[in-house]
Amino acid sequence: MSVRKRVGVLISGNGSNLQALIDASYEQEYPAKIALVISNKSNAFGLRRAAKAAIPTCIFENKAYSNRENLERDINLALHKADCDIVCLAGFMQIFSQKFAETWEGKILNIHPSLLPSFKGLHAQRQALEAGVKITGCTVHLVTAKVDDGPIILQAAVPVMDKDNEASLSARILEQEHQIYQKGLAILATGLIQIKGRRTFIAQASSNMQHQAFSC
Ligand code: GAR
């Protein structure tokens, strides 16, 4: 296997998507390794997950910074110090500047709990329930400076059940997030993505990764 890409994962909370990436990286053939976990919350549970997996962590709390530029500078420094090739946002609740997004252009991924471009921003699952859609889901996409924007790499659909509330729908979407995030990272890490405008194309070798069936 060629050298694994080194990944910095940015979190703010529970870190279940981080866990999914850590678990995937234990597979011998997985093309990426989690080299660093950064949190902007010192009490994020994901930090414990990282410690358990012996992954170095950094905490950069917003309140310690007078401006976003300095915060992003320190995040960037930490990522470079850890030799990260790729950045994964995993429930990282902060918007990046154009400069940061450009620095990592094509190398930074996000997971969002809706079928983008629907329901961007906070409480995407609540937005889906309020809009009355029958199908929602989750999206892995490349990050731009716009919130929950950027070329889509993978999506998984999740039907909305009559009995769903925000918690039950979020839980079923999260199961799918854990599946597609590690696949999306593998696709990026193996350099299989071609980007044309807003569309991404995945090279033959992983074409089975392109389509997510209804699996719930
Ligand atoms: C996930 O549902 C993720 O999609 C969402 O935050 C949650 C984090 O859960 N991210 C966004 O809404 C980004 N716009 P986790 O900490 O258990 O991975």
PDB file of C-alpha atoms and ligand atoms in Angstrom:
ATOM      1  CA  MET A   1       0.000   0.000   0.000  1.00  0.00           C
ATOM      2  CA  SER A   2       1.218   3.521  -0.747  1.00  0.00           C
ATOM      3  CA  VAL A   3       1.892   5.920   2.110  1.00  0.00           C
ATOM      4  CA  ARG A   4      -1.240   6.790   4.042  1.00  0.00           C
ATOM      5  CA  LYS A   5      -2.412  10.384   3.948  1.00  0.00           C
ATOM      6  CA  ARG A   6      -2.208  12.139   7.290  1.00  0.00           C
ATOM      7  CA  VAL A   7      -5.499  13.629   8.418  1.00  0.00           C
ATOM      8  CA  GLY A   8      -6.333  16.361  10.914  1.00  0.00           C
ATOM      9  CA  VAL A   9      -9.886  16.040  12.267  1.00  0.00           C
ATOM     10  CA  LEU A  10     -11.603  19.141  13.692  1.00  0.00           C
ATOM     11  CA  ILE A  11     -14.384  18.602  16.222  1.00  0.00           C
ATOM     12  CA  SER A  12     -16.571  20.544  18.645  1.00  0.00           C
ATOM     13  CA  GLY A  13     -18.534  17.829  20.426  1.00  0.00           C
ATOM     14  CA  ASN A  14     -19.332  14.139  20.648  1.00  0.00           C
ATOM     15  CA  GLY A  15     -17.003  13.069  17.857  1.00  0.00           C
ATOM     16  CA  SER A  16     -18.934  10.019  16.657  1.00  0.00           C
ATOM     17  CA  ASN A  17     -17.842  10.811  13.087  1.00  0.00           C
ATOM     18  CA  LEU A  18     -14.270  11.116  14.339  1.00  0.00           C
ATOM     19  CA  GLN A  19     -14.711   7.645  15.862  1.00  0.00           C
ATOM     20  CA  ALA A  20     -15.938   6.284  12.527  1.00  0.00           C
ATOM     21  CA  LEU A  21     -12.814   7.657  10.834  1.00  0.00           C
ATOM     22  CA  ILE A  22     -10.543   6.259  13.556  1.00  0.00           C
ATOM     23  CA  ASP A  23     -12.198   2.839  13.263  1.00  0.00           C
ATOM     24  CA  ALA A  24     -11.860   2.858   9.468  1.00  0.00           C
ATOM     25  CA  SER A  25      -8.191   3.805   9.740  1.00  0.00           C
ATOM     26  CA  TYR A  26      -7.510   0.630  11.730  1.00  0.00           C
ATOM     27  CA  GLU A  27      -8.152  -1.314   8.520  1.00  0.00           C
ATOM     28  CA  GLN A  28      -4.836  -2.278   6.982  1.00  0.00           C
ATOM     29  CA  GLU A  29      -5.784  -1.099   3.503  1.00  0.00           C
ATOM     30  CA  TYR A  30      -7.371   2.196   4.570  1.00  0.00           C
ATOM     31  CA  PRO A  31      -5.497   5.013   2.769  1.00  0.00           C
ATOM     32  CA  ALA A  32      -5.607   7.576   5.609  1.00  0.00           C
ATOM     33  CA  LYS A  33      -4.434   7.836   9.189  1.00  0.00           C
ATOM     34  CA  ILE A  34      -5.741  10.268  11.816  1.00  0.00           C
ATOM     35  CA  ALA A  35      -2.658  12.251  12.802  1.00  0.00           C
ATOM     36  CA  LEU A  36      -4.225  14.995  14.900  1.00  0.00           C
ATOM     37  CA  VAL A  37      -7.538  15.972  16.490  1.00  0.00           C
ATOM     38  CA  ILE A  38      -8.304  19.642  17.054  1.00  0.00           C
ATOM     39  CA  SER A  39     -11.214  20.861  19.149  1.00  0.00           C
ATOM     40  CA  ASN A  40     -12.546  24.346  19.769  1.00  0.00           C
ATOM     41  CA  LYS A  41     -14.223  23.090  22.966  1.00  0.00           C
ATOM     42  CA  SER A  42     -12.118  21.819  25.848  1.00  0.00           C
ATOM     43  CA  ASN A  43     -14.942  19.550  27.057  1.00  0.00           C
ATOM     44  CA  ALA A  44     -15.642  17.918  23.684  1.00  0.00           C
ATOM     45  CA  PHE A  45     -16.168  14.177  24.198  1.00  0.00           C
ATOM     46  CA  GLY A  46     -14.314  13.552  20.941  1.00  0.00           C
ATOM     47  CA  LEU A  47     -11.088  14.539  22.734  1.00  0.00           C
ATOM     48  CA  ARG A  48     -11.488  11.455  24.925  1.00  0.00           C
ATOM     49  CA  ARG A  49     -12.025   9.301  21.863  1.00  0.00           C
ATOM     50  CA  ALA A  50      -8.772  10.660  20.429  1.00  0.00           C
ATOM     51  CA  ALA A  51      -6.879  10.075  23.678  1.00  0.00           C
ATOM     52  CA  LYS A  52      -8.155   6.496  23.811  1.00  0.00           C
ATOM     53  CA  ALA A  53      -6.809   5.963  20.295  1.00  0.00           C
ATOM     54  CA  ALA A  54      -3.481   7.621  21.277  1.00  0.00           C
ATOM     55  CA  ILE A  55      -3.992  10.419  18.745  1.00  0.00           C
ATOM     56  CA  PRO A  56      -2.435  13.805  19.633  1.00  0.00           C
ATOM     57  CA  THR A  57      -4.934  16.567  20.368  1.00  0.00           C
ATOM     58  CA  CYS A  58      -4.946  20.377  20.410  1.00  0.00           C
ATOM     59  CA  ILE A  59      -7.570  22.694  21.862  1.00  0.00           C
ATOM     60  CA  PHE A  60      -8.084  26.155  20.418  1.00  0.00           C
ATOM     61  CA  GLU A  61     -11.000  27.778  22.181  1.00  0.00           C
ATOM     62  CA  ASN A  62     -12.620  30.735  20.463  1.00  0.00           C
ATOM     63  CA  LYS A  63     -12.718  32.685  23.703  1.00  0.00           C
ATOM     64  CA  ALA A  64      -8.909  32.691  23.857  1.00  0.00           C
ATOM     65  CA  TYR A  65      -8.755  34.663  20.610  1.00  0.00           C
ATOM     66  CA  SER A  66      -9.674  38.231  19.856  1.00  0.00           C
ATOM     67  CA  ASN A  67     -10.069  37.503  16.145  1.00  0.00           C
ATOM     68  CA  ARG A  68     -10.669  34.627  13.775  1.00  0.00           C
ATOM     69  CA  GLU A  69      -7.460  35.275  11.858  1.00  0.00           C
ATOM     70  CA  ASN A  70      -5.258  34.364  14.825  1.00  0.00           C
ATOM     71  CA  LEU A  71      -7.348  31.324  15.662  1.00  0.00           C
ATOM     72  CA  GLU A  72      -7.103  30.053  12.093  1.00  0.00           C
ATOM     73  CA  ARG A  73      -3.379  30.775  12.051  1.00  0.00           C
ATOM     74  CA  ASP A  74      -2.887  28.534  15.100  1.00  0.00           C
ATOM     75  CA  ILE A  75      -5.100  25.789  13.686  1.00  0.00           C
ATOM     76  CA  ASN A  76      -3.118  25.913  10.471  1.00  0.00           C
ATOM     77  CA  LEU A  77       0.202  25.794  12.298  1.00  0.00           C
ATOM     78  CA  ALA A  78      -0.905  22.743  14.277  1.00  0.00           C
ATOM     79  CA  LEU A  79      -2.063  20.994  11.107  1.00  0.00           C
ATOM     80  CA  HIS A  80       1.226  21.714   9.371  1.00  0.00           C
ATOM     81  CA  LYS A  81       3.280  20.687  12.407  1.00  0.00           C
ATOM     82  CA  ALA A  82       1.477  17.359  12.383  1.00  0.00           C
ATOM     83  CA  ASP A  83       2.208  17.048   8.654  1.00  0.00           C
ATOM     84  CA  CYS A  84      -1.462  16.802   7.748  1.00  0.00           C
ATOM     85  CA  ASP A  85      -2.325  16.326   4.074  1.00  0.00           C
ATOM     86  CA  ILE A  86      -6.096  16.414   4.551  1.00  0.00           C
ATOM     87  CA  VAL A  87      -8.494  18.093   6.987  1.00  0.00           C
ATOM     88  CA  CYS A  88     -11.843  16.585   8.000  1.00  0.00           C
ATOM     89  CA  LEU A  89     -14.457  18.707   9.733  1.00  0.00           C
ATOM     90  CA  ALA A  90     -16.492  16.398  11.949  1.00  0.00           C
ATOM     91  CA  GLY A  91     -19.145  18.411  13.727  1.00  0.00           C
ATOM     92  CA  PHE A  92     -16.785  21.385  13.902  1.00  0.00           C
ATOM     93  CA  MET A  93     -19.148  24.288  14.512  1.00  0.00           C
ATOM     94  CA  GLN A  94     -17.213  27.196  13.137  1.00  0.00           C
ATOM     95  CA  ILE A  95     -17.104  29.005   9.821  1.00  0.00           C
ATOM     96  CA  PHE A  96     -13.746  29.405   8.116  1.00  0.00           C
ATOM     97  CA  SER A  97     -12.455  32.434   6.275  1.00  0.00           C
ATOM     98  CA  GLN A  98     -11.913  32.441   2.530  1.00  0.00           C
ATOM     99  CA  LYS A  99      -8.155  32.390   3.204  1.00  0.00           C
ATOM    100  CA  PHE A 100      -8.341  29.222   5.311  1.00  0.00           C
ATOM    101  CA  ALA A 101     -10.638  27.503   2.812  1.00  0.00           C
ATOM    102  CA  GLU A 102      -8.273  28.417  -0.035  1.00  0.00           C
ATOM    103  CA  THR A 103      -5.222  27.184   1.861  1.00  0.00           C
ATOM    104  CA  TRP A 104      -6.817  23.719   2.076  1.00  0.00           C
ATOM    105  CA  GLU A 105      -8.737  23.856  -1.201  1.00  0.00           C
ATOM    106  CA  GLY A 106      -9.475  20.354  -2.491  1.00  0.00           C
ATOM    107  CA  LYS A 107      -8.065  18.860   0.707  1.00  0.00           C
ATOM    108  CA  ILE A 108     -10.741  19.698   3.266  1.00  0.00           C
ATOM    109  CA  LEU A 109     -13.934  17.709   3.783  1.00  0.00           C
ATOM    110  CA  ASN A 110     -17.107  18.257   5.776  1.00  0.00           C
ATOM    111  CA  ILE A 111     -20.012  16.024   6.745  1.00  0.00           C
ATOM    112  CA  HIS A 112     -23.462  17.562   6.991  1.00  0.00           C
ATOM    113  CA  PRO A 113     -26.722  15.917   8.154  1.00  0.00           C
ATOM    114  CA  SER A 114     -28.886  16.727   5.126  1.00  0.00           C
ATOM    115  CA  LEU A 115     -28.955  16.169   1.406  1.00  0.00           C
ATOM    116  CA  LEU A 116     -27.235  19.400   0.437  1.00  0.00           C
ATOM    117  CA  PRO A 117     -27.993  21.929  -0.925  1.00  0.00           C
ATOM    118  CA  SER A 118     -31.136  21.504   1.221  1.00  0.00           C
ATOM    119  CA  PHE A 119     -31.081  22.460   4.892  1.00  0.00           C
ATOM    120  CA  LYS A 120     -27.722  24.145   5.351  1.00  0.00           C
ATOM    121  CA  GLY A 121     -26.632  25.461   8.721  1.00  0.00           C
ATOM    122  CA  LEU A 122     -27.737  24.454  12.203  1.00  0.00           C
ATOM    123  CA  HIS A 123     -30.414  21.868  13.056  1.00  0.00           C
ATOM    124  CA  ALA A 124     -30.573  20.392   9.554  1.00  0.00           C
ATOM    125  CA  GLN A 125     -32.634  17.443  10.801  1.00  0.00           C
ATOM    126  CA  ARG A 126     -35.181  19.784  12.458  1.00  0.00           C
ATOM    127  CA  GLN A 127     -35.315  21.825   9.248  1.00  0.00           C
ATOM    128  CA  ALA A 128     -36.098  18.631   7.291  1.00  0.00           C
ATOM    129  CA  LEU A 129     -38.932  17.693   9.662  1.00  0.00           C
ATOM    130  CA  GLU A 130     -40.346  21.208   9.529  1.00  0.00           C
ATOM    131  CA  ALA A 131     -40.205  21.232   5.733  1.00  0.00           C
ATOM    132  CA  GLY A 132     -42.097  17.925   5.650  1.00  0.00           C
ATOM    133  CA  VAL A 133     -39.709  16.163   3.288  1.00  0.00           C
ATOM    134  CA  LYS A 134     -40.064  12.406   2.982  1.00  0.00           C
ATOM    135  CA  ILE A 135     -36.403  11.789   2.286  1.00  0.00           C
ATOM    136  CA  THR A 136     -33.414  13.485   3.824  1.00  0.00           C
ATOM    137  CA  GLY A 137     -29.909  12.197   4.506  1.00  0.00           C
ATOM    138  CA  CYS A 138     -26.315  13.319   4.745  1.00  0.00           C
ATOM    139  CA  THR A 139     -23.583  14.686   2.531  1.00  0.00           C
ATOM    140  CA  VAL A 140     -19.793  14.537   2.382  1.00  0.00           C
ATOM    141  CA  HIS A 141     -18.489  17.545   0.491  1.00  0.00           C
ATOM    142  CA  LEU A 142     -15.367  19.573  -0.137  1.00  0.00           C
ATOM    143  CA  VAL A 143     -15.284  22.761   1.910  1.00  0.00           C
ATOM    144  CA  THR A 144     -15.396  26.301   0.574  1.00  0.00           C
ATOM    145  CA  ALA A 145     -15.706  29.542   2.528  1.00  0.00           C
ATOM    146  CA  LYS A 146     -19.501  29.319   2.218  1.00  0.00           C
ATOM    147  CA  VAL A 147     -21.352  27.389   4.921  1.00  0.00           C
ATOM    148  CA  ASP A 148     -22.155  23.760   4.004  1.00  0.00           C
ATOM    149  CA  ASP A 149     -21.273  24.433   0.396  1.00  0.00           C
ATOM    150  CA  GLY A 150     -18.714  23.024  -2.026  1.00  0.00           C
ATOM    151  CA  PRO A 151     -18.565  20.082  -4.442  1.00  0.00           C
ATOM    152  CA  ILE A 152     -20.420  16.999  -3.227  1.00  0.00           C
ATOM    153  CA  ILE A 153     -18.503  13.734  -2.989  1.00  0.00           C
ATOM    154  CA  LEU A 154     -21.023  11.305  -1.488  1.00  0.00           C
ATOM    155  CA  GLN A 155     -24.582  11.380  -0.220  1.00  0.00           C
ATOM    156  CA  ALA A 156     -26.777   8.857   1.569  1.00  0.00           C
ATOM    157  CA  ALA A 157     -30.556   9.061   1.624  1.00  0.00           C
ATOM    158  CA  VAL A 158     -32.579   8.437   4.779  1.00  0.00           C
ATOM    159  CA  PRO A 159     -36.384   8.192   4.638  1.00  0.00           C
ATOM    160  CA  VAL A 160     -38.342  10.277   7.138  1.00  0.00           C
ATOM    161  CA  MET A 161     -40.782   8.050   9.073  1.00  0.00           C
ATOM    162  CA  ASP A 162     -44.167   9.264  10.313  1.00  0.00           C
ATOM    163  CA  LYS A 163     -43.107   8.528  13.879  1.00  0.00           C
ATOM    164  CA  ASP A 164     -39.805  10.416  13.610  1.00  0.00           C
ATOM    165  CA  ASN A 165     -38.827  13.231  15.911  1.00  0.00           C
ATOM    166  CA  GLU A 166     -35.590  15.193  15.723  1.00  0.00           C
ATOM    167  CA  ALA A 167     -33.714  12.708  17.913  1.00  0.00           C
ATOM    168  CA  SER A 168     -34.784   9.554  16.077  1.00  0.00           C
ATOM    169  CA  LEU A 169     -34.176  11.067  12.649  1.00  0.00           C
ATOM    170  CA  SER A 170     -30.772  12.429  13.719  1.00  0.00           C
ATOM    171  CA  ALA A 171     -29.755   9.004  15.022  1.00  0.00           C
ATOM    172  CA  ARG A 172     -30.604   7.262  11.735  1.00  0.00           C
ATOM    173  CA  ILE A 173     -28.861   9.956   9.701  1.00  0.00           C
ATOM    174  CA  LEU A 174     -25.796   9.664  11.955  1.00  0.00           C
ATOM    175  CA  GLU A 175     -25.525   5.937  11.186  1.00  0.00           C
ATOM    176  CA  GLN A 176     -25.278   6.847   7.510  1.00  0.00           C
ATOM    177  CA  GLU A 177     -22.823   9.670   8.200  1.00  0.00           C
ATOM    178  CA  HIS A 178     -20.465   7.139   9.757  1.00  0.00           C
ATOM    179  CA  GLN A 179     -20.609   5.041   6.590  1.00  0.00           C
ATOM    180  CA  ILE A 180     -20.142   7.753   3.994  1.00  0.00           C
ATOM    181  CA  TYR A 181     -17.585   9.879   5.819  1.00  0.00           C
ATOM    182  CA  GLN A 182     -14.974   7.155   5.928  1.00  0.00           C
ATOM    183  CA  LYS A 183     -15.715   6.287   2.279  1.00  0.00           C
ATOM    184  CA  GLY A 184     -15.462   9.952   1.241  1.00  0.00           C
ATOM    185  CA  LEU A 185     -12.144  10.314   3.039  1.00  0.00           C
ATOM    186  CA  ALA A 186     -10.828   7.151   1.379  1.00  0.00           C
ATOM    187  CA  ILE A 187     -11.822   8.505  -2.039  1.00  0.00           C
ATOM    188  CA  LEU A 188     -10.049  11.818  -1.403  1.00  0.00           C
ATOM    189  CA  ALA A 189      -6.987  10.143   0.128  1.00  0.00           C
ATOM    190  CA  THR A 190      -6.513   7.892  -2.890  1.00  0.00           C
ATOM    191  CA  GLY A 191      -6.707  10.866  -5.254  1.00  0.00           C
ATOM    192  CA  LEU A 192      -9.654   9.423  -7.138  1.00  0.00           C
ATOM    193  CA  ILE A 193     -11.674  12.616  -7.364  1.00  0.00           C
ATOM    194  CA  GLN A 194     -11.918  14.812 -10.413  1.00  0.00           C
ATOM    195  CA  ILE A 195     -13.689  18.135  -9.951  1.00  0.00           C
ATOM    196  CA  LYS A 196     -15.459  19.899 -12.809  1.00  0.00           C
ATOM    197  CA  GLY A 197     -17.302  22.984 -11.652  1.00  0.00           C
ATOM    198  CA  ARG A 198     -19.566  21.867  -8.845  1.00  0.00           C
ATOM    199  CA  ARG A 199     -19.580  18.212  -9.930  1.00  0.00           C
ATOM    200  CA  THR A 200     -17.157  15.589  -8.742  1.00  0.00           C
ATOM    201  CA  PHE A 201     -16.346  12.386 -10.562  1.00  0.00           C
ATOM    202  CA  ILE A 202     -14.859   9.355  -8.907  1.00  0.00           C
ATOM    203  CA  ALA A 203     -12.425   7.259 -10.912  1.00  0.00           C
ATOM    204  CA  GLN A 204     -13.292   3.706 -11.892  1.00  0.00           C
ATOM    205  CA  ALA A 205     -11.472   1.948  -9.052  1.00  0.00           C
ATOM    206  CA  SER A 206     -14.006   3.135  -6.526  1.00  0.00           C
ATOM    207  CA  SER A 207     -17.092   3.521  -8.621  1.00  0.00           C
ATOM    208  CA  ASN A 208     -18.881   1.250  -6.142  1.00  0.00           C
ATOM    209  CA  MET A 209     -18.398   4.007  -3.591  1.00  0.00           C
ATOM    210  CA  GLN A 210     -20.373   6.532  -5.599  1.00  0.00           C
ATOM    211  CA  HIS A 211     -23.899   5.419  -4.929  1.00  0.00           C
ATOM    212  CA  GLN A 212     -25.383   4.944  -1.536  1.00  0.00           C
ATOM    213  CA  ALA A 213     -28.498   2.798  -1.398  1.00  0.00           C
ATOM    214  CA  PHE A 214     -31.313   3.274   1.049  1.00  0.00           C
ATOM    215  CA  SER A 215     -29.873   1.299   3.862  1.00  0.00           C
ATOM    216  CA  CYS A 216     -32.204   2.097   6.677  1.00  0.00           C
TER     217      CYS A 216
HETATM  218  C1  GAR B   1     -23.070  15.453  12.826  1.00  0.00           C
HETATM  219  O1  GAR B   1     -24.424  15.150  12.640  1.00  0.00           O
HETATM  220  C2  GAR B   1     -22.555  16.312  11.687  1.00  0.00           C
HETATM  221  O2  GAR B   1     -23.121  15.971  10.449  1.00  0.00           O
HETATM  222  C3  GAR B   1     -23.005  17.679  12.129  1.00  0.00           C
HETATM  223  O3  GAR B   1     -22.717  17.703  13.506  1.00  0.00           O
HETATM  224  C4  GAR B   1     -22.856  16.375  14.023  1.00  0.00           C
HETATM  225  C5  GAR B   1     -21.604  16.021  14.788  1.00  0.00           C
HETATM  226  O4  GAR B   1     -21.739  14.763  15.406  1.00  0.00           O
HETATM  227  N1  GAR B   1     -22.328  18.715  11.400  1.00  0.00           N
HETATM  228  C6  GAR B   1     -22.923  19.798  10.934  1.00  0.00           C
HETATM  229  O5  GAR B   1     -24.092  20.062  11.159  1.00  0.00           O
HETATM  230  C7  GAR B   1     -22.033  20.707  10.100  1.00  0.00           C
HETATM  231  N2  GAR B   1     -22.795  21.713   9.461  1.00  0.00           N
HETATM  232  P1  GAR B   1     -20.466  14.022  15.965  1.00  0.00           P
HETATM  233  O6  GAR B   1     -19.721  15.033  16.846  1.00  0.00           O
HETATM  234  O7  GAR B   1     -21.040  12.880  16.767  1.00  0.00           O
HETATM  235  O8  GAR B   1     -19.638  13.566  14.812  1.00  0.00           O
END
